[in-house]
Amino acid sequence: MRVFLGITGASGAPYAERLLRALVAADCEVGLCASGAGIEVIATEVYGDPRLPRDEVLARLTDGAGDGITIHDPNDWRSPYASGSAKVDGYVICPCSMATLATIASGSMQNLVHRAASVALKEERKLVLMPRETPLSAIHLETMLTARRAGATILFLAPGFYHGAESVDDLLDFVVARALDQLRIDNVLIRRWGE
Ligand SMILES: Cc1cc2nc3c(=O)[nH]c(=O)nc-3n(C[C@H](O)[C@H](O)[C@H](O)COP(=O)(O)O)c2cc1C
């Protein structure tokens, strides 16, 4: 499977790290693109140093994650993910900032993350947006409804606790498993309800 993973500047970078590894473990070919703010949030939340340069953040993020990851610059309009003619099975933006969500919902495209999402919608392909913000303004809520009506799946970064989570990793796995389910990728990250 070929999957686009966009990482933008909302809190929740550990989810993105976990999702990237899960996609590679599932033998996906992953196209990875992080916005400038996305890099800053990864640097802050995963590596504890907001000033880490982009290359260093991406090197650490992909180090040991296995083969199959291609990193794309946010301005790389020649990337296959910038066109509907490229075969892509699914698109996921994790975490998805309200800024990126609003840009996608408006139809505007300022970077490859926006463009890939726009391509997914126009080609009627699976697009999973994973926002994090709280509380939510009426603008946020309307933006999410617009994106949903256009065909996107809104999968909030809101882990459940009913599966007996004992660690932060369990909470990350809960959300990542739901994202993989949406992308129709088999996974056994969490015990399923009723099993
Ligand atoms: C440490 C940090 C945490 C942030 N958390 C959020 C957040 O949870 N949700 C959100 O919508 N924006 C958050 N922001 C603000 C976005 O990064 C900002 O709106 C940025 O312009 C988003 O750009 P992007 O969508 O291109 O990544 C955060 C920024 C920083 C530096």
PDB file of C-alpha atoms and ligand atoms in Angstrom:
ATOM      1  CA  MET A   1       0.000   0.000   0.000  1.00  0.00           C
ATOM      2  CA  ARG A   2       1.135   3.523  -0.723  1.00  0.00           C
ATOM      3  CA  VAL A   3       0.264   6.060   1.973  1.00  0.00           C
ATOM      4  CA  PHE A   4       0.912   9.786   2.349  1.00  0.00           C
ATOM      5  CA  LEU A   5       1.620  10.926   5.913  1.00  0.00           C
ATOM      6  CA  GLY A   6       1.476  14.667   6.524  1.00  0.00           C
ATOM      7  CA  ILE A   7       2.680  15.988   9.866  1.00  0.00           C
ATOM      8  CA  THR A   8       1.572  19.498  10.804  1.00  0.00           C
ATOM      9  CA  GLY A   9       2.015  21.757  13.794  1.00  0.00           C
ATOM     10  CA  ALA A  10      -0.634  20.590  16.240  1.00  0.00           C
ATOM     11  CA  SER A  11       0.299  18.981  19.507  1.00  0.00           C
ATOM     12  CA  GLY A  12       0.469  15.194  19.206  1.00  0.00           C
ATOM     13  CA  ALA A  13       3.790  14.482  17.492  1.00  0.00           C
ATOM     14  CA  PRO A  14       4.198  11.185  19.423  1.00  0.00           C
ATOM     15  CA  TYR A  15       1.108   9.910  17.586  1.00  0.00           C
ATOM     16  CA  ALA A  16       2.802  10.714  14.276  1.00  0.00           C
ATOM     17  CA  GLU A  17       5.984   8.898  15.263  1.00  0.00           C
ATOM     18  CA  ARG A  18       3.976   5.843  16.285  1.00  0.00           C
ATOM     19  CA  LEU A  19       1.831   5.939  13.153  1.00  0.00           C
ATOM     20  CA  LEU A  20       4.874   6.193  10.897  1.00  0.00           C
ATOM     21  CA  ARG A  21       6.389   3.094  12.456  1.00  0.00           C
ATOM     22  CA  ALA A  22       3.098   1.209  12.279  1.00  0.00           C
ATOM     23  CA  LEU A  23       2.705   2.036   8.583  1.00  0.00           C
ATOM     24  CA  VAL A  24       6.215   0.812   7.816  1.00  0.00           C
ATOM     25  CA  ALA A  25       5.630  -2.313   9.928  1.00  0.00           C
ATOM     26  CA  ALA A  26       2.566  -2.954   7.773  1.00  0.00           C
ATOM     27  CA  ASP A  27       4.818  -2.849   4.664  1.00  0.00           C
ATOM     28  CA  CYS A  28       3.411   0.450   3.424  1.00  0.00           C
ATOM     29  CA  GLU A  29       5.361   2.703   1.104  1.00  0.00           C
ATOM     30  CA  VAL A  30       5.153   5.978   3.028  1.00  0.00           C
ATOM     31  CA  GLY A  31       5.492   9.468   1.560  1.00  0.00           C
ATOM     32  CA  LEU A  32       6.302  11.720   4.495  1.00  0.00           C
ATOM     33  CA  CYS A  33       5.907  15.501   4.515  1.00  0.00           C
ATOM     34  CA  ALA A  34       6.147  17.708   7.600  1.00  0.00           C
ATOM     35  CA  SER A  35       5.288  21.413   7.668  1.00  0.00           C
ATOM     36  CA  GLY A  36       7.649  23.873   9.339  1.00  0.00           C
ATOM     37  CA  ALA A  37       5.418  24.017  12.412  1.00  0.00           C
ATOM     38  CA  GLY A  38       5.147  20.222  12.319  1.00  0.00           C
ATOM     39  CA  ILE A  39       8.930  19.974  12.559  1.00  0.00           C
ATOM     40  CA  GLU A  40       8.933  22.399  15.505  1.00  0.00           C
ATOM     41  CA  VAL A  41       6.299  20.397  17.371  1.00  0.00           C
ATOM     42  CA  ILE A  42       8.115  17.077  16.779  1.00  0.00           C
ATOM     43  CA  ALA A  43      11.345  18.690  17.962  1.00  0.00           C
ATOM     44  CA  THR A  44       9.575  19.987  21.071  1.00  0.00           C
ATOM     45  CA  GLU A  45       7.422  17.008  21.989  1.00  0.00           C
ATOM     46  CA  VAL A  46       9.530  14.051  20.898  1.00  0.00           C
ATOM     47  CA  TYR A  47      13.111  15.333  21.189  1.00  0.00           C
ATOM     48  CA  GLY A  48      12.784  18.080  23.815  1.00  0.00           C
ATOM     49  CA  ASP A  49      14.573  20.720  21.747  1.00  0.00           C
ATOM     50  CA  PRO A  50      12.380  23.084  19.685  1.00  0.00           C
ATOM     51  CA  ARG A  51      15.441  24.441  17.878  1.00  0.00           C
ATOM     52  CA  LEU A  52      16.531  21.178  16.272  1.00  0.00           C
ATOM     53  CA  PRO A  53      16.982  21.740  12.531  1.00  0.00           C
ATOM     54  CA  ARG A  54      14.551  20.112  10.053  1.00  0.00           C
ATOM     55  CA  ASP A  55      17.089  17.606   8.692  1.00  0.00           C
ATOM     56  CA  GLU A  56      18.017  16.458  12.179  1.00  0.00           C
ATOM     57  CA  VAL A  57      14.372  16.058  13.221  1.00  0.00           C
ATOM     58  CA  LEU A  58      13.554  14.031  10.117  1.00  0.00           C
ATOM     59  CA  ALA A  59      16.707  11.928  10.454  1.00  0.00           C
ATOM     60  CA  ARG A  60      15.797  11.052  14.036  1.00  0.00           C
ATOM     61  CA  LEU A  61      12.150  10.429  13.158  1.00  0.00           C
ATOM     62  CA  THR A  62      12.975   7.978  10.394  1.00  0.00           C
ATOM     63  CA  ASP A  63      16.063   6.425  11.977  1.00  0.00           C
ATOM     64  CA  GLY A  64      15.395   2.753  12.626  1.00  0.00           C
ATOM     65  CA  ALA A  65      11.868   3.048  11.263  1.00  0.00           C
ATOM     66  CA  GLY A  66      12.769   0.712   8.397  1.00  0.00           C
ATOM     67  CA  ASP A  67      12.690   1.008   4.626  1.00  0.00           C
ATOM     68  CA  GLY A  68       9.894   2.412   2.587  1.00  0.00           C
ATOM     69  CA  ILE A  69       9.863   6.033   3.755  1.00  0.00           C
ATOM     70  CA  THR A  70      10.407   8.850   1.271  1.00  0.00           C
ATOM     71  CA  ILE A  71      10.690  12.354   2.703  1.00  0.00           C
ATOM     72  CA  HIS A  72       9.167  15.193   0.688  1.00  0.00           C
ATOM     73  CA  ASP A  73       9.805  18.882   1.133  1.00  0.00           C
ATOM     74  CA  PRO A  74       6.623  20.943   1.739  1.00  0.00           C
ATOM     75  CA  ASN A  75       7.376  22.821  -1.499  1.00  0.00           C
ATOM     76  CA  ASP A  76       8.042  19.701  -3.571  1.00  0.00           C
ATOM     77  CA  TRP A  77       5.340  20.101  -6.214  1.00  0.00           C
ATOM     78  CA  ARG A  78       7.028  17.392  -8.303  1.00  0.00           C
ATOM     79  CA  SER A  79       6.230  14.816  -5.642  1.00  0.00           C
ATOM     80  CA  PRO A  80       3.830  12.081  -6.800  1.00  0.00           C
ATOM     81  CA  TYR A  81       1.525  13.118  -3.956  1.00  0.00           C
ATOM     82  CA  ALA A  82       0.959  16.474  -5.668  1.00  0.00           C
ATOM     83  CA  SER A  83      -0.972  14.837  -8.505  1.00  0.00           C
ATOM     84  CA  GLY A  84      -4.063  12.699  -8.838  1.00  0.00           C
ATOM     85  CA  SER A  85      -2.347  10.747 -11.617  1.00  0.00           C
ATOM     86  CA  ALA A  86      -0.103   9.018  -9.044  1.00  0.00           C
ATOM     87  CA  LYS A  87      -1.543   5.894  -7.462  1.00  0.00           C
ATOM     88  CA  VAL A  88      -1.967   6.425  -3.734  1.00  0.00           C
ATOM     89  CA  ASP A  89      -4.098   4.235  -1.478  1.00  0.00           C
ATOM     90  CA  GLY A  90      -4.584   6.568   1.464  1.00  0.00           C
ATOM     91  CA  TYR A  91      -3.708   9.919   2.952  1.00  0.00           C
ATOM     92  CA  VAL A  92      -3.423  10.775   6.621  1.00  0.00           C
ATOM     93  CA  ILE A  93      -2.519  14.042   8.336  1.00  0.00           C
ATOM     94  CA  CYS A  94      -1.402  13.436  11.907  1.00  0.00           C
ATOM     95  CA  PRO A  95      -1.447  15.648  13.820  1.00  0.00           C
ATOM     96  CA  CYS A  96      -3.560  18.060  11.790  1.00  0.00           C
ATOM     97  CA  SER A  97      -3.436  21.670  12.929  1.00  0.00           C
ATOM     98  CA  MET A  98      -6.525  23.829  12.750  1.00  0.00           C
ATOM     99  CA  ALA A  99      -4.604  26.002  10.310  1.00  0.00           C
ATOM    100  CA  THR A 100      -4.061  23.087   7.922  1.00  0.00           C
ATOM    101  CA  LEU A 101      -7.633  21.884   8.406  1.00  0.00           C
ATOM    102  CA  ALA A 102      -8.991  25.327   7.547  1.00  0.00           C
ATOM    103  CA  THR A 103      -6.729  25.570   4.501  1.00  0.00           C
ATOM    104  CA  ILE A 104      -7.871  22.176   3.228  1.00  0.00           C
ATOM    105  CA  ALA A 105     -11.523  23.031   3.870  1.00  0.00           C
ATOM    106  CA  SER A 106     -11.133  26.304   1.972  1.00  0.00           C
ATOM    107  CA  GLY A 107      -9.683  24.557  -1.077  1.00  0.00           C
ATOM    108  CA  SER A 108      -6.488  26.566  -0.806  1.00  0.00           C
ATOM    109  CA  MET A 109      -3.083  24.887  -1.187  1.00  0.00           C
ATOM    110  CA  GLN A 110       0.075  26.425   0.199  1.00  0.00           C
ATOM    111  CA  ASN A 111       2.206  23.340   0.681  1.00  0.00           C
ATOM    112  CA  LEU A 112       2.377  19.667  -0.280  1.00  0.00           C
ATOM    113  CA  VAL A 113       0.316  18.597   2.746  1.00  0.00           C
ATOM    114  CA  HIS A 114      -2.593  20.789   1.613  1.00  0.00           C
ATOM    115  CA  ARG A 115      -2.140  19.714  -1.996  1.00  0.00           C
ATOM    116  CA  ALA A 116      -2.072  15.986  -1.154  1.00  0.00           C
ATOM    117  CA  ALA A 117      -5.256  16.384   0.896  1.00  0.00           C
ATOM    118  CA  SER A 118      -6.897  18.287  -1.938  1.00  0.00           C
ATOM    119  CA  VAL A 119      -5.897  15.540  -4.379  1.00  0.00           C
ATOM    120  CA  ALA A 120      -7.377  12.910  -2.061  1.00  0.00           C
ATOM    121  CA  LEU A 121     -10.689  14.756  -1.937  1.00  0.00           C
ATOM    122  CA  LYS A 122     -10.949  15.446  -5.651  1.00  0.00           C
ATOM    123  CA  GLU A 123     -10.028  11.852  -6.515  1.00  0.00           C
ATOM    124  CA  GLU A 124     -12.448  10.556  -3.857  1.00  0.00           C
ATOM    125  CA  ARG A 125      -9.709   8.688  -2.008  1.00  0.00           C
ATOM    126  CA  LYS A 126      -9.448   8.016   1.694  1.00  0.00           C
ATOM    127  CA  LEU A 127      -8.281  11.071   3.646  1.00  0.00           C
ATOM    128  CA  VAL A 128      -7.931  10.875   7.434  1.00  0.00           C
ATOM    129  CA  LEU A 129      -7.459  14.174   9.278  1.00  0.00           C
ATOM    130  CA  MET A 130      -6.336  13.877  12.900  1.00  0.00           C
ATOM    131  CA  PRO A 131      -6.818  17.259  14.614  1.00  0.00           C
ATOM    132  CA  ARG A 132      -6.035  18.379  18.129  1.00  0.00           C
ATOM    133  CA  GLU A 133      -7.311  21.574  19.615  1.00  0.00           C
ATOM    134  CA  THR A 134      -9.396  22.405  22.645  1.00  0.00           C
ATOM    135  CA  PRO A 135     -11.759  24.057  23.237  1.00  0.00           C
ATOM    136  CA  LEU A 136     -13.142  24.351  19.725  1.00  0.00           C
ATOM    137  CA  SER A 137     -14.534  27.573  18.304  1.00  0.00           C
ATOM    138  CA  ALA A 138     -17.523  27.681  15.972  1.00  0.00           C
ATOM    139  CA  ILE A 139     -15.017  28.263  13.161  1.00  0.00           C
ATOM    140  CA  HIS A 140     -13.143  25.065  14.052  1.00  0.00           C
ATOM    141  CA  LEU A 141     -16.365  23.063  14.217  1.00  0.00           C
ATOM    142  CA  GLU A 142     -17.660  24.434  10.924  1.00  0.00           C
ATOM    143  CA  THR A 143     -14.297  23.797   9.296  1.00  0.00           C
ATOM    144  CA  MET A 144     -14.356  20.174  10.398  1.00  0.00           C
ATOM    145  CA  LEU A 145     -17.914  19.772   9.128  1.00  0.00           C
ATOM    146  CA  THR A 146     -16.910  21.250   5.770  1.00  0.00           C
ATOM    147  CA  ALA A 147     -14.003  18.806   5.486  1.00  0.00           C
ATOM    148  CA  ARG A 148     -16.223  15.893   6.523  1.00  0.00           C
ATOM    149  CA  ARG A 149     -18.868  16.827   3.967  1.00  0.00           C
ATOM    150  CA  ALA A 150     -16.156  17.012   1.295  1.00  0.00           C
ATOM    151  CA  GLY A 151     -15.250  13.399   2.078  1.00  0.00           C
ATOM    152  CA  ALA A 152     -12.539  13.545   4.752  1.00  0.00           C
ATOM    153  CA  THR A 153     -12.624  11.399   7.870  1.00  0.00           C
ATOM    154  CA  ILE A 154     -12.165  13.450  11.043  1.00  0.00           C
ATOM    155  CA  LEU A 155     -10.373  11.262  13.571  1.00  0.00           C
ATOM    156  CA  PHE A 156      -9.766  13.380  16.623  1.00  0.00           C
ATOM    157  CA  LEU A 157      -6.649  12.747  18.716  1.00  0.00           C
ATOM    158  CA  ALA A 158      -8.807  11.597  21.596  1.00  0.00           C
ATOM    159  CA  PRO A 159      -7.837   8.190  22.982  1.00  0.00           C
ATOM    160  CA  GLY A 160     -10.368   6.039  24.796  1.00  0.00           C
ATOM    161  CA  PHE A 161      -9.609   4.485  28.155  1.00  0.00           C
ATOM    162  CA  TYR A 162     -12.015   1.548  28.043  1.00  0.00           C
ATOM    163  CA  HIS A 163      -9.475  -0.954  26.741  1.00  0.00           C
ATOM    164  CA  GLY A 164      -7.524  -0.783  29.997  1.00  0.00           C
ATOM    165  CA  ALA A 165      -4.756   1.604  29.024  1.00  0.00           C
ATOM    166  CA  GLU A 166      -1.831   1.468  31.456  1.00  0.00           C
ATOM    167  CA  SER A 167       0.673   3.699  29.708  1.00  0.00           C
ATOM    168  CA  VAL A 168       1.030   6.592  27.317  1.00  0.00           C
ATOM    169  CA  ASP A 169       2.051   4.044  24.686  1.00  0.00           C
ATOM    170  CA  ASP A 170      -1.307   2.304  25.136  1.00  0.00           C
ATOM    171  CA  LEU A 171      -3.088   5.605  24.522  1.00  0.00           C
ATOM    172  CA  LEU A 172      -0.994   6.268  21.418  1.00  0.00           C
ATOM    173  CA  ASP A 173      -1.746   2.770  20.143  1.00  0.00           C
ATOM    174  CA  PHE A 174      -5.471   3.284  20.658  1.00  0.00           C
ATOM    175  CA  VAL A 175      -5.557   6.257  18.295  1.00  0.00           C
ATOM    176  CA  VAL A 176      -3.051   4.840  15.806  1.00  0.00           C
ATOM    177  CA  ALA A 177      -5.077   1.622  15.578  1.00  0.00           C
ATOM    178  CA  ARG A 178      -8.191   3.628  14.723  1.00  0.00           C
ATOM    179  CA  ALA A 179      -6.271   5.463  11.997  1.00  0.00           C
ATOM    180  CA  LEU A 180      -4.964   2.185  10.543  1.00  0.00           C
ATOM    181  CA  ASP A 181      -8.499   0.796  10.616  1.00  0.00           C
ATOM    182  CA  GLN A 182      -9.703   3.781   8.622  1.00  0.00           C
ATOM    183  CA  LEU A 183      -6.928   3.179   6.083  1.00  0.00           C
ATOM    184  CA  ARG A 184      -7.984  -0.521   5.950  1.00  0.00           C
ATOM    185  CA  ILE A 185      -4.589  -1.649   7.248  1.00  0.00           C
ATOM    186  CA  ASP A 186      -4.680  -4.808   9.368  1.00  0.00           C
ATOM    187  CA  ASN A 187      -3.290  -4.300  12.866  1.00  0.00           C
ATOM    188  CA  VAL A 188      -3.312  -5.830  16.297  1.00  0.00           C
ATOM    189  CA  LEU A 189      -2.195  -2.754  18.243  1.00  0.00           C
ATOM    190  CA  ILE A 190      -5.090  -2.961  20.677  1.00  0.00           C
ATOM    191  CA  ARG A 191      -7.425  -5.652  21.916  1.00  0.00           C
ATOM    192  CA  ARG A 192     -10.726  -5.173  20.166  1.00  0.00           C
ATOM    193  CA  TRP A 193     -13.893  -4.676  22.096  1.00  0.00           C
ATOM    194  CA  GLY A 194     -15.734  -7.934  22.618  1.00  0.00           C
ATOM    195  CA  GLU A 195     -12.683 -10.116  21.802  1.00  0.00           C
TER     196      GLU A 195
HETATM  197  C1  LIG B   1       4.372  23.528  20.486  1.00  0.00           C
HETATM  198  C2  LIG B   1       3.213  23.947  19.621  1.00  0.00           C
HETATM  199  C3  LIG B   1       1.985  23.348  19.807  1.00  0.00           C
HETATM  200  C4  LIG B   1       0.881  23.702  19.031  1.00  0.00           C
HETATM  201  N1  LIG B   1      -0.301  23.043  19.223  1.00  0.00           N
HETATM  202  C5  LIG B   1      -1.331  23.266  18.373  1.00  0.00           C
HETATM  203  C6  LIG B   1      -2.511  22.463  18.481  1.00  0.00           C
HETATM  204  O1  LIG B   1      -2.632  21.576  19.334  1.00  0.00           O
HETATM  205  N2  LIG B   1      -3.496  22.672  17.577  1.00  0.00           N
HETATM  206  C7  LIG B   1      -3.390  23.604  16.564  1.00  0.00           C
HETATM  207  O2  LIG B   1      -4.314  23.708  15.750  1.00  0.00           O
HETATM  208  N3  LIG B   1      -2.272  24.409  16.464  1.00  0.00           N
HETATM  209  C8  LIG B   1      -1.253  24.252  17.334  1.00  0.00           C
HETATM  210  N4  LIG B   1      -0.109  25.008  17.229  1.00  0.00           N
HETATM  211  C9  LIG B   1      -0.093  26.149  16.290  1.00  0.00           C
HETATM  212  C10 LIG B   1       0.254  25.735  14.850  1.00  0.00           C
HETATM  213  O3  LIG B   1       1.505  25.124  14.814  1.00  0.00           O
HETATM  214  C11 LIG B   1       0.218  26.984  13.940  1.00  0.00           C
HETATM  215  O4  LIG B   1      -1.130  27.388  13.751  1.00  0.00           O
HETATM  216  C12 LIG B   1       0.896  26.740  12.599  1.00  0.00           C
HETATM  217  O5  LIG B   1       0.706  27.897  11.783  1.00  0.00           O
HETATM  218  C13 LIG B   1       0.324  25.536  11.883  1.00  0.00           C
HETATM  219  O6  LIG B   1       0.948  25.453  10.615  1.00  0.00           O
HETATM  220  P1  LIG B   1       0.848  24.115   9.762  1.00  0.00           P
HETATM  221  O7  LIG B   1      -0.590  23.738   9.706  1.00  0.00           O
HETATM  222  O8  LIG B   1       1.395  24.470   8.429  1.00  0.00           O
HETATM  223  O9  LIG B   1       1.672  23.075  10.429  1.00  0.00           O
HETATM  224  C14 LIG B   1       1.009  24.694  18.016  1.00  0.00           C
HETATM  225  C15 LIG B   1       2.265  25.291  17.830  1.00  0.00           C
HETATM  226  C16 LIG B   1       3.345  24.926  18.623  1.00  0.00           C
HETATM  227  C17 LIG B   1       4.686  25.563  18.379  1.00  0.00           C
END
